[in-house]
Each structure stands twice: as structure tokens, then as C-alpha cells.
Tab-separated table of C-alpha atoms in Angstrom:
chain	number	residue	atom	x	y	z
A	28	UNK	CA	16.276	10.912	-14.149
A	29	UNK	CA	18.653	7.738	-14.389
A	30	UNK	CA	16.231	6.003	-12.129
A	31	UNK	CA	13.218	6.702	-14.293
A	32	UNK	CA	14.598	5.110	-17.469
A	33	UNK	CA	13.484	2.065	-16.750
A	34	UNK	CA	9.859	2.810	-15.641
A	35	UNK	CA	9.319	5.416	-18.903
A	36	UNK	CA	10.832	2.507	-20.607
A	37	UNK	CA	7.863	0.009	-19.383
A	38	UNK	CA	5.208	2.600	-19.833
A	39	UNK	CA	5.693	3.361	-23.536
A	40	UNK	CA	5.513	-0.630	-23.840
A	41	UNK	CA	2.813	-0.534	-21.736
A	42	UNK	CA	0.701	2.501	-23.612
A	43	UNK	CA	1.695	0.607	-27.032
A	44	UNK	CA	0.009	-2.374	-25.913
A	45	UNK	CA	-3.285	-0.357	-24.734
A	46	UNK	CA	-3.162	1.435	-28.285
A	47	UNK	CA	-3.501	-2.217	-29.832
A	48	UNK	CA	-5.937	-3.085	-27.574
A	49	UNK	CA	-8.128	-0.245	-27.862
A	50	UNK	CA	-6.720	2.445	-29.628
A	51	UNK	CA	-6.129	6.263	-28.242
A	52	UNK	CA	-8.976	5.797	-25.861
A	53	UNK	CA	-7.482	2.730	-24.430
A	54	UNK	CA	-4.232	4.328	-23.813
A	55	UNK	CA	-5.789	7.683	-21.982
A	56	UNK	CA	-7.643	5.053	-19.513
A	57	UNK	CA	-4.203	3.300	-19.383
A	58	UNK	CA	-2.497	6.503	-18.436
A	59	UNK	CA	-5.025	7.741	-15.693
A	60	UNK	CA	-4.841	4.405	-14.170
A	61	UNK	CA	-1.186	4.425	-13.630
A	62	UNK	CA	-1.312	8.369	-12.511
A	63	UNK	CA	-4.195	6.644	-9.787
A	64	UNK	CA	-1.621	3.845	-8.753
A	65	UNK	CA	1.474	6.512	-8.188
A	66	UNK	CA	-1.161	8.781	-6.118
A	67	UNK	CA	-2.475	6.144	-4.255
A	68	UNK	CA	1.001	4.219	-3.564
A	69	UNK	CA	3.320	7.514	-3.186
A	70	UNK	CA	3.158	7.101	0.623
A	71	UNK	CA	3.768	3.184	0.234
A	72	UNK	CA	7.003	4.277	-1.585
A	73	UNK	CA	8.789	6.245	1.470
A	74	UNK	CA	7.833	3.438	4.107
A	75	UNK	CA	9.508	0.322	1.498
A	76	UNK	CA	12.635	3.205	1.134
A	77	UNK	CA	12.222	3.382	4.996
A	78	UNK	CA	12.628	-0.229	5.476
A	79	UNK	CA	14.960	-0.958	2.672
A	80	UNK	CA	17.632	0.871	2.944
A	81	UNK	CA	18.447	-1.279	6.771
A	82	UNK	CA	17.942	-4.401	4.976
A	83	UNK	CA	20.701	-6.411	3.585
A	84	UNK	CA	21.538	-5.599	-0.362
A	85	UNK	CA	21.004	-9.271	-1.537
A	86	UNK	CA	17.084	-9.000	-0.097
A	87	UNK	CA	17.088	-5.608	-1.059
A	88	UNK	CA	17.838	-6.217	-4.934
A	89	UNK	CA	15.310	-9.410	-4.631
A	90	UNK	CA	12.460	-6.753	-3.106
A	91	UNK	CA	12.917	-4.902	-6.642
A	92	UNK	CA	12.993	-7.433	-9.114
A	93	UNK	CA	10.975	-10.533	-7.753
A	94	UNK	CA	8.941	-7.802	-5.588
A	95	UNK	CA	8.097	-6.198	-8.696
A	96	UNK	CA	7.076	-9.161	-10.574
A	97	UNK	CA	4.754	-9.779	-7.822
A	98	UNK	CA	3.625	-6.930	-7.704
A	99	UNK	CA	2.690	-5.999	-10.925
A	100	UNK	CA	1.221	-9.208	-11.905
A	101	UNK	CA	0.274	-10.814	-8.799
A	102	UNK	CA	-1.228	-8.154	-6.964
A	103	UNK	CA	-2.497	-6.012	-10.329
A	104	UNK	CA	-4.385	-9.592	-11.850
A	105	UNK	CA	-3.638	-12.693	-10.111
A	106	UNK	CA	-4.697	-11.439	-6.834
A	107	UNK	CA	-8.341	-9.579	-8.198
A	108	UNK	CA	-8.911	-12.730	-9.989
A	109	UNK	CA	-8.351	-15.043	-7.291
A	110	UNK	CA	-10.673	-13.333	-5.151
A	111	UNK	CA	-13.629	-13.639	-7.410
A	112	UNK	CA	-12.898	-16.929	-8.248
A	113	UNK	CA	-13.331	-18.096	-4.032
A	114	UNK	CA	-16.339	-15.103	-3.454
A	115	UNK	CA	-18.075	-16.883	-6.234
A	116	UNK	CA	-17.139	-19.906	-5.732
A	117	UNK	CA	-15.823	-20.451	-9.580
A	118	UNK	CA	-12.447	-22.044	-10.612
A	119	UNK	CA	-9.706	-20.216	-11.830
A	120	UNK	CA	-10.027	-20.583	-15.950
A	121	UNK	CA	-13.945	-19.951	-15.238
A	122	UNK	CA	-12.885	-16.672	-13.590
A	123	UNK	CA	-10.267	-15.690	-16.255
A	124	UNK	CA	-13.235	-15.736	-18.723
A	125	UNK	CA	-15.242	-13.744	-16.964
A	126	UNK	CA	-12.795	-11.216	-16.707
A	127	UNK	CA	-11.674	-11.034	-20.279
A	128	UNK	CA	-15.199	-11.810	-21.616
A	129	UNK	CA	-17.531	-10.191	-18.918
A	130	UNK	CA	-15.740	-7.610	-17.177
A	131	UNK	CA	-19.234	-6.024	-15.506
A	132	UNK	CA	-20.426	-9.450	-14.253
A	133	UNK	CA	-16.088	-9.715	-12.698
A	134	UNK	CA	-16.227	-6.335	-11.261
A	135	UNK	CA	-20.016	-7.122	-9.538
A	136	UNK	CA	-18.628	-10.299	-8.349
A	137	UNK	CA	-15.147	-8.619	-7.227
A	138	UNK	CA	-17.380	-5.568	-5.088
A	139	UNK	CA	-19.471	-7.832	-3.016
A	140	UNK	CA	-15.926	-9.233	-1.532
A	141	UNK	CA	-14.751	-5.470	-1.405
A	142	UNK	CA	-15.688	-5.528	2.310
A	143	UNK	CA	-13.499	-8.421	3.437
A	144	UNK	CA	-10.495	-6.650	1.640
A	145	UNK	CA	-10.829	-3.741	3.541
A	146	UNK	CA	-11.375	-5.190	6.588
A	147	UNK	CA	-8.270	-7.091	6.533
A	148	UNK	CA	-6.267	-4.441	4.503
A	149	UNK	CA	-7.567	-1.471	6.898
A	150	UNK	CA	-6.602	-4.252	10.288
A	151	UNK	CA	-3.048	-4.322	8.975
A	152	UNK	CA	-2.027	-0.828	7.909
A	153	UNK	CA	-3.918	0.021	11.038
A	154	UNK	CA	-1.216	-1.859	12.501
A	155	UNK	CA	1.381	-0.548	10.652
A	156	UNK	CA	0.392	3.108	11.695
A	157	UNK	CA	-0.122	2.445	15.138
A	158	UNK	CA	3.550	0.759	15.573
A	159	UNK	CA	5.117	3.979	14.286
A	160	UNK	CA	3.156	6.597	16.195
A	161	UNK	CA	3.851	4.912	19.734
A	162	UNK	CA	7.341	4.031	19.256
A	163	UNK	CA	10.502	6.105	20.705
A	164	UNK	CA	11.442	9.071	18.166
A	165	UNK	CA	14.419	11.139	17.525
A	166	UNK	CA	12.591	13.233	15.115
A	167	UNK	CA	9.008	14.226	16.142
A	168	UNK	CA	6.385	16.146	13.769
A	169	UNK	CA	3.356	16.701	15.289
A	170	UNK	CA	5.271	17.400	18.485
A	171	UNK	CA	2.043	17.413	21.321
A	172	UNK	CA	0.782	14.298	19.217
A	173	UNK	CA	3.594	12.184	19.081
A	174	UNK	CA	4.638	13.057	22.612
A	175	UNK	CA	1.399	11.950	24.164
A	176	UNK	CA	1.433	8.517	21.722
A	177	UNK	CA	5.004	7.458	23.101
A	178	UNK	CA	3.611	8.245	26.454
A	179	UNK	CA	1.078	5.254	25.672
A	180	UNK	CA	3.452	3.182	23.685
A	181	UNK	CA	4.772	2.641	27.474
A	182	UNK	CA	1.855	0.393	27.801
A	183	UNK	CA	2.542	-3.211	26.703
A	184	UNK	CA	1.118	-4.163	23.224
A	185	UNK	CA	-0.858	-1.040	22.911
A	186	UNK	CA	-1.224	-1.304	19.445
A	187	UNK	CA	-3.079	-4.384	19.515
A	188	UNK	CA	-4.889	-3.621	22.070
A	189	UNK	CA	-6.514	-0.045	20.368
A	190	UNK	CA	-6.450	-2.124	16.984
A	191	UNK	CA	-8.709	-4.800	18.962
A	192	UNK	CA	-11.057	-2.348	20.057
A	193	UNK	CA	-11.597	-0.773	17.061
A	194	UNK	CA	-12.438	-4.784	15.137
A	195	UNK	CA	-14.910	-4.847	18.068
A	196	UNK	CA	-16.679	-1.767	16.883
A	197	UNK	CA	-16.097	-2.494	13.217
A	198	UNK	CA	-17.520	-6.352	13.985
A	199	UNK	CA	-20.456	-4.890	15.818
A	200	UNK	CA	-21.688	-2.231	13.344
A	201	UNK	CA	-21.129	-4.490	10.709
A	202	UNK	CA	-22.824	-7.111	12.467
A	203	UNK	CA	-21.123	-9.792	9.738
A	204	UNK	CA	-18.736	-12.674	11.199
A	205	UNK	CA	-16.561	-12.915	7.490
A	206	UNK	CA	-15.134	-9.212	7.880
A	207	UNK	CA	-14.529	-10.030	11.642
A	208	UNK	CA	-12.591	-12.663	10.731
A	209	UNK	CA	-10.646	-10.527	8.079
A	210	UNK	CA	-10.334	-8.063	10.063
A	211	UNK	CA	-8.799	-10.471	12.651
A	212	UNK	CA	-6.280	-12.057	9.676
A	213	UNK	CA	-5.174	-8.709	8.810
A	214	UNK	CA	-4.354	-8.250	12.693
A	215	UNK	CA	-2.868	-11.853	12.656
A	216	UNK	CA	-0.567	-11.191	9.808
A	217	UNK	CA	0.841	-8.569	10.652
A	218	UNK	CA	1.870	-9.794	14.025
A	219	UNK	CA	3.181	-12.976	12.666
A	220	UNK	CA	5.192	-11.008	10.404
A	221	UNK	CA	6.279	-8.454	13.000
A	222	UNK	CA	6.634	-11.038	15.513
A	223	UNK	CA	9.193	-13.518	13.284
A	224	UNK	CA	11.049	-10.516	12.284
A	225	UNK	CA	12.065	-9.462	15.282
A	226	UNK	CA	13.116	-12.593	16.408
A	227	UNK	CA	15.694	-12.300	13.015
A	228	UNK	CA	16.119	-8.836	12.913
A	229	UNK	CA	19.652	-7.265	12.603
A	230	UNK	CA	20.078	-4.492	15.137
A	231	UNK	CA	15.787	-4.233	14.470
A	232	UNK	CA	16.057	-3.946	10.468
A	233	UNK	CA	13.241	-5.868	8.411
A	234	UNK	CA	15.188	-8.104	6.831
A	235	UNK	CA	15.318	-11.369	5.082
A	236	UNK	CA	12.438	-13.365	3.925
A	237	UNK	CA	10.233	-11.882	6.469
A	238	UNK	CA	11.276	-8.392	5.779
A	239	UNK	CA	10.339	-9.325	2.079
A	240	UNK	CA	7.543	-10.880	3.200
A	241	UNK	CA	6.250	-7.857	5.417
A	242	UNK	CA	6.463	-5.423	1.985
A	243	UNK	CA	5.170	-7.675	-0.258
A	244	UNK	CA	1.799	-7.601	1.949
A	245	UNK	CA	2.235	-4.017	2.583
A	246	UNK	CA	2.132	-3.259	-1.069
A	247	UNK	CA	-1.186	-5.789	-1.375
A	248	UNK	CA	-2.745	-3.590	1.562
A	249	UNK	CA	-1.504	-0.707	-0.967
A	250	UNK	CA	-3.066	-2.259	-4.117
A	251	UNK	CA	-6.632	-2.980	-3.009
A	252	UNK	CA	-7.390	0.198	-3.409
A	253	UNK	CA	-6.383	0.771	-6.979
A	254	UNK	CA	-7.559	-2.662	-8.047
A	255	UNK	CA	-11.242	-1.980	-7.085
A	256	UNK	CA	-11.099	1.729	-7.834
A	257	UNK	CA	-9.851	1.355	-11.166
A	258	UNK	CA	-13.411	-0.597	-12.195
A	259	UNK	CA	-14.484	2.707	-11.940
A	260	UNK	CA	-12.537	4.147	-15.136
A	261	UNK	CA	-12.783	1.099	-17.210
A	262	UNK	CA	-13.906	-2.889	-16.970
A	263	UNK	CA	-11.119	-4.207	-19.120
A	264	UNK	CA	-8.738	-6.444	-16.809
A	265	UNK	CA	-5.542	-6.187	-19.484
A	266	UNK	CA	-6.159	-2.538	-19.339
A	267	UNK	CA	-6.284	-2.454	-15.575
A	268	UNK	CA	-3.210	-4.690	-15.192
A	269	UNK	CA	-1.052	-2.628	-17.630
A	270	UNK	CA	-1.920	1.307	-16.223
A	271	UNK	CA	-1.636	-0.156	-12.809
A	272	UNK	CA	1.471	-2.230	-13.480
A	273	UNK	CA	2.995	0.938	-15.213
A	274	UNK	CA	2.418	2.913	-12.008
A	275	UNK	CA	4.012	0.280	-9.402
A	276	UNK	CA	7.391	1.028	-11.730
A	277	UNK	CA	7.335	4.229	-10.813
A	278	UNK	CA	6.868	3.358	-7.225
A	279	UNK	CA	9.594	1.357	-7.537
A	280	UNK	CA	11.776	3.725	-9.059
A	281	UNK	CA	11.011	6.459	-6.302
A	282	UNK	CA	11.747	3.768	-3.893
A	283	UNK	CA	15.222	3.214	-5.801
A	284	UNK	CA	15.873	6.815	-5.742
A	285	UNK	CA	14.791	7.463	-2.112
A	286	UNK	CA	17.023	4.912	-1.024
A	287	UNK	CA	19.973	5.879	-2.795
A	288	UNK	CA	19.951	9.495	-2.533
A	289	UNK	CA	19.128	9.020	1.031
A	290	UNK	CA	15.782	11.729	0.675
A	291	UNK	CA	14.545	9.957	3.926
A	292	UNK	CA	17.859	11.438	6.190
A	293	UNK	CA	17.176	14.785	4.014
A	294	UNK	CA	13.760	15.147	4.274
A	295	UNK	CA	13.184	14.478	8.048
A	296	UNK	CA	9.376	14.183	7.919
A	297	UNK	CA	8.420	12.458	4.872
A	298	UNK	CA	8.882	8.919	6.799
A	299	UNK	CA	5.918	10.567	9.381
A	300	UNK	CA	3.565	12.129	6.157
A	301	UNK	CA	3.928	8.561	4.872
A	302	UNK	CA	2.941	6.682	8.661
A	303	UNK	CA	0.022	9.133	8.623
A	304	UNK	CA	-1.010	9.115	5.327
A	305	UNK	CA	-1.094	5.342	5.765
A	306	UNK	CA	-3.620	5.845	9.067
A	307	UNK	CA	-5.758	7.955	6.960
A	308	UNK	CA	-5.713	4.835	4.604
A	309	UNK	CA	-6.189	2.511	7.145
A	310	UNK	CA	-9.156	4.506	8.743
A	311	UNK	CA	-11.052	5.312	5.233
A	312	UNK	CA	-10.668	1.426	4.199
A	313	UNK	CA	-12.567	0.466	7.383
A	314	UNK	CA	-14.997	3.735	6.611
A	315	UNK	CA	-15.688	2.172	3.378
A	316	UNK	CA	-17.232	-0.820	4.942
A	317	UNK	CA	-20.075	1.437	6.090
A	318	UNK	CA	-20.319	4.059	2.994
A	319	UNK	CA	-18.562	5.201	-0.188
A	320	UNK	CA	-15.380	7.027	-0.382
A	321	UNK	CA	-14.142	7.905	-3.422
A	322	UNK	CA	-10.950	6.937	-4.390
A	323	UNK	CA	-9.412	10.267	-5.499
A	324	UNK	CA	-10.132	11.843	-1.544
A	325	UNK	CA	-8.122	8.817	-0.194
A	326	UNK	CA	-4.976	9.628	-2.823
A	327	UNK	CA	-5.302	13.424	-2.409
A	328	UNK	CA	-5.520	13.256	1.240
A	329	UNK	CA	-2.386	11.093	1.067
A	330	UNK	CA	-0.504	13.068	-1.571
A	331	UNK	CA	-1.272	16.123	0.506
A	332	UNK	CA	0.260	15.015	3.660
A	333	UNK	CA	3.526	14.305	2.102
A	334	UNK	CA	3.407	17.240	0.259
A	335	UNK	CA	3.062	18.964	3.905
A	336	UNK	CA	5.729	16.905	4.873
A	337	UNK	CA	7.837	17.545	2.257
A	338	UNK	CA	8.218	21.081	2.657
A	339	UNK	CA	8.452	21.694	6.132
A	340	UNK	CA	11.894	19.287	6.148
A	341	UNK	CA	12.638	21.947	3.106
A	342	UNK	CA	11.603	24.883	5.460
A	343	UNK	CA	13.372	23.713	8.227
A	344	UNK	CA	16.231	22.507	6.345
A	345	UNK	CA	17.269	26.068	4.865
């Protein structure tokens, strides 16, 4: 529980400060937005404990304090806001307004740039997925599937090369040159990142700025998610900010705790639910492009496939 403090700490502050703005009602909203964040994020917690715990302590500690701050309010309002403020082509204390004073007209504004998010969120977990399933493994789940992936990961650049077929078909059914082009940043960014890690990595560890770097987006890819999905249970920004800031704490907490009690060596699959769970993501944020997918299918089937994870490394473990 030691780890937790902190995060129960933040959300009483947190459910205190939806009471005054909007009494009991305020704070129920507050509270299923931060239980939406946790479900959403839980698989984004066991890939940043996967990456932390080979990076160096000073970047680690800076990952969950400055990370955090990012986070919670970069990601959870800066980010939403800044959007808006380029898709409609307002400045930045016009968009604020909006969004304290017009949340409806912020969230219309904020949904018709919802494609472009996905496209370039969906490009780079995409990404993300792909590297894991082709690479070398000692530890293999999905034994037939993983075999036949590392079997392909023999080819050079494979991931970018089934990630660039896919943009193809996304860019083509779409038939819109904007979320080709995010879907090609998403694919750009990710390789940057990849690429100048690797050129810094120690014995192939994330680390540094670019390890920082790489979570800080990975998170964002994370977030989009929530952001938009949380219009759906209420239109007030502060609100939104607060229940989704509170639930990024206790991300960050399960991080901590992963880390430290080394769960990831214990658990031997959780680090595959997570890579999975994250292609599901990936594939139903390019889906969502074409149709509507709610956002409590994309944190169940997420949730579930650790879950699955989770107790087969019990199973086999006793």
C-alpha cells in the first residue's frame, strides 16, 4: 500500500476540489473518470515498468516527477486545448474560454480533429506493438504466434514495412491527405525516437532524454483516448483534468510498484498482455477513423488481456 499513499493522497484533493466545483455529482463524474484513465492506461503501466526499470535511476526518478507533471497537466489540458485551438484556428486564451465557458462548442471543435489523433496515435503504438512481437524472445506466450512473428522479424525493417502498408490502406479508405500525414508523423516519431535511442542506448535500455522522451509520447498515444472519451461523461474541462489527472497517479504508482517489486520478472507474461493489449489499441484507434468504438470495449478488452496474462504467470508459477 506504501506506494498508493501518495496517489489516495492526490485523489481526496482532487474529489475535494470537484465537490467545490460541483458538489456530490461533480465528484461521482470525477471518480468514474479516473476509474476510465486506470482502465484505459493499466497496460501503459507494465510497458513504462518494462522500460524503466533498465534505465538509469537519475532519468528514472525525472520520468516520475517531471513525467507526471506532464502528464497530468500537459497531456490531461494543455494538450486537448492546444489541439482545438490549431483545428479551429483560434489562439490559445480564445480556446481556454471556450473550454471553461462553452464546453459543447470545445468538445465539437476537439471531435472533428479526433481523426488526426488517432491516426497518428494508432501509427505509433502500431509501432510499438509490432517491434515487440517480431523481436527475439526468451519467454514466448502465444507460442505458434510469436514463433512465426520472429520468423518475419528476420526480414529487415519489417515493422515499417507492415506499418506502411497498413497507412496505405488507412490513406486510401479514408481518402483524406491530413490523417495520411498523421498517420505518417506517428510512424516518423517513433522511428526518430527509436532510431536516436539506439544509437545511445546502454546494452539496448531506453534511456536518457530519448528514453524519457519515447514514454512521455507513449503516455500521449495512451491519453487520447481518455481525453476524448471522457466528453462523453461530462463537458467540464477542470473536471476532466482532475478525474483524469487522479488516474495517471495511480498509473504511476503501479509503475513504481512494478518496478520495485520486480512483478515484470514474476509475472512472466504481463510485459506480452500489455504489447498486445497495446495492438488491440493501436488497431481500434485506426478502426475509429471509419466508425464508433466505444471507449469502455477498448479498456475492457485491454484489462482483460492482462488479466489473462496475469494468471497464467500465476498458474504456471505454482
Amino acid at each position: 500500500m506504501k506506494y498508493f499513499y501518495v496517489s489516495f493522497i492526490i485523489a481526496a484533493v482532487g474529489l475535494a476540489l470537484s465537490f467545490f466545483i460541483g458538489g456530490f455529482s461533480a465528484v461521482y463524474l470525477t471518480a468514474i473518470l479516473a476509474v476510465l484513465e486506470i482502465s484505459l492506461s493499466f497496460d501503459n503501466a507494465v510497458v513504462n515498468a518494462k522500460i524503466l526499470k533498465d534505465m538509469d535511476k537519475i532519468w528514472e526518478r525525472r520520468f516520475l516527477t517531471w513525467g507526471m507533471v506532464i502528464a497530468v497537466f500537459g497531456m490531461r489540458f494543455i494538450f486537448p486545448i492546444l489541439i482545438v485551438a490549431v483545428a479551429a484556428n483560434m489562439g490559445i486564451t480564445e480556446t481556454l474560454n471556450i473550454a471553461i465557458n462553452h464546453p459543447h462548442q470545445y468538445h465539437e471543435v476537439l471531435l472533428k480533429s479526433e481523426n488526426l489523433i488517432y491516426a497518428f496515435g494508432g501509427a505509433f503504438l502500431w509501432l510499438v506493438f509490432t517491434d515487440f512481437l517480431f523481436e527475439h524472445k526468451s519467454v514466448r506466450w502465444i507460442k505458434p504466434v510469436e514463433r512465426y512473428a520472429e520468423k518475419l522479424g528476420k526480414v529487415n525493417n519489417i515493422s515499417l514495412i507492415v506499418a506502411t502498408v497498413i497507412g496505405i490502406i488507412v490513406i486510401y479508405d479514408s481518402k483524406s491527405y491530413e490523417i495520411g500525414i498523421a498517420y505518417l508523423l506517428g510512424m516518423l516519431t517513433y522511428s526518430l525516437l527509436n532510431g536516436i535511442n539506439e544509437a545511445f542506448a546502454v546494452e539496448g535500455a531506453k534511456n536518457g532524454l530519448m528514453g524519457f522522451l519515447y514514454l512521455e509520447i507513449l503516455d500521449a498515444s495512451f491519453s487520447f483516448d481518455g481525453v476524448i472519451g471522457a466528453f462523453a461523461i461530462t463537458g467540464n474541462i477542470f473536471l476532466i483534468m482532475i478525474g483524469l489527472g487522479i488516474g495517471a497517479m495511480f498509473v504511476r504508482s503501479l509503475t513504481i510498484w512494478m518496478v520495485e517489486k520486480g512483478v515484470l520478472n514474476e509475472y512472466k507474461y504481463l510485459e506480452h498482455g500489455a504489447h498486445y493489449a497495446i495492438g488491440v489499441l493501436a488497431v481500434i484507434m485506426l478502426l475509429k477513423i471509419f466508425m464508433h468504438i466505444g471507449e469502455v470495449l477498448t479498456g475492457t478488452i485491454g484489462l482483460g488481456l492482462l488479466v489473462i496474462a496475469f494468471l497464467h504467470s500465476k498458474y504456471e508459477n505454482r
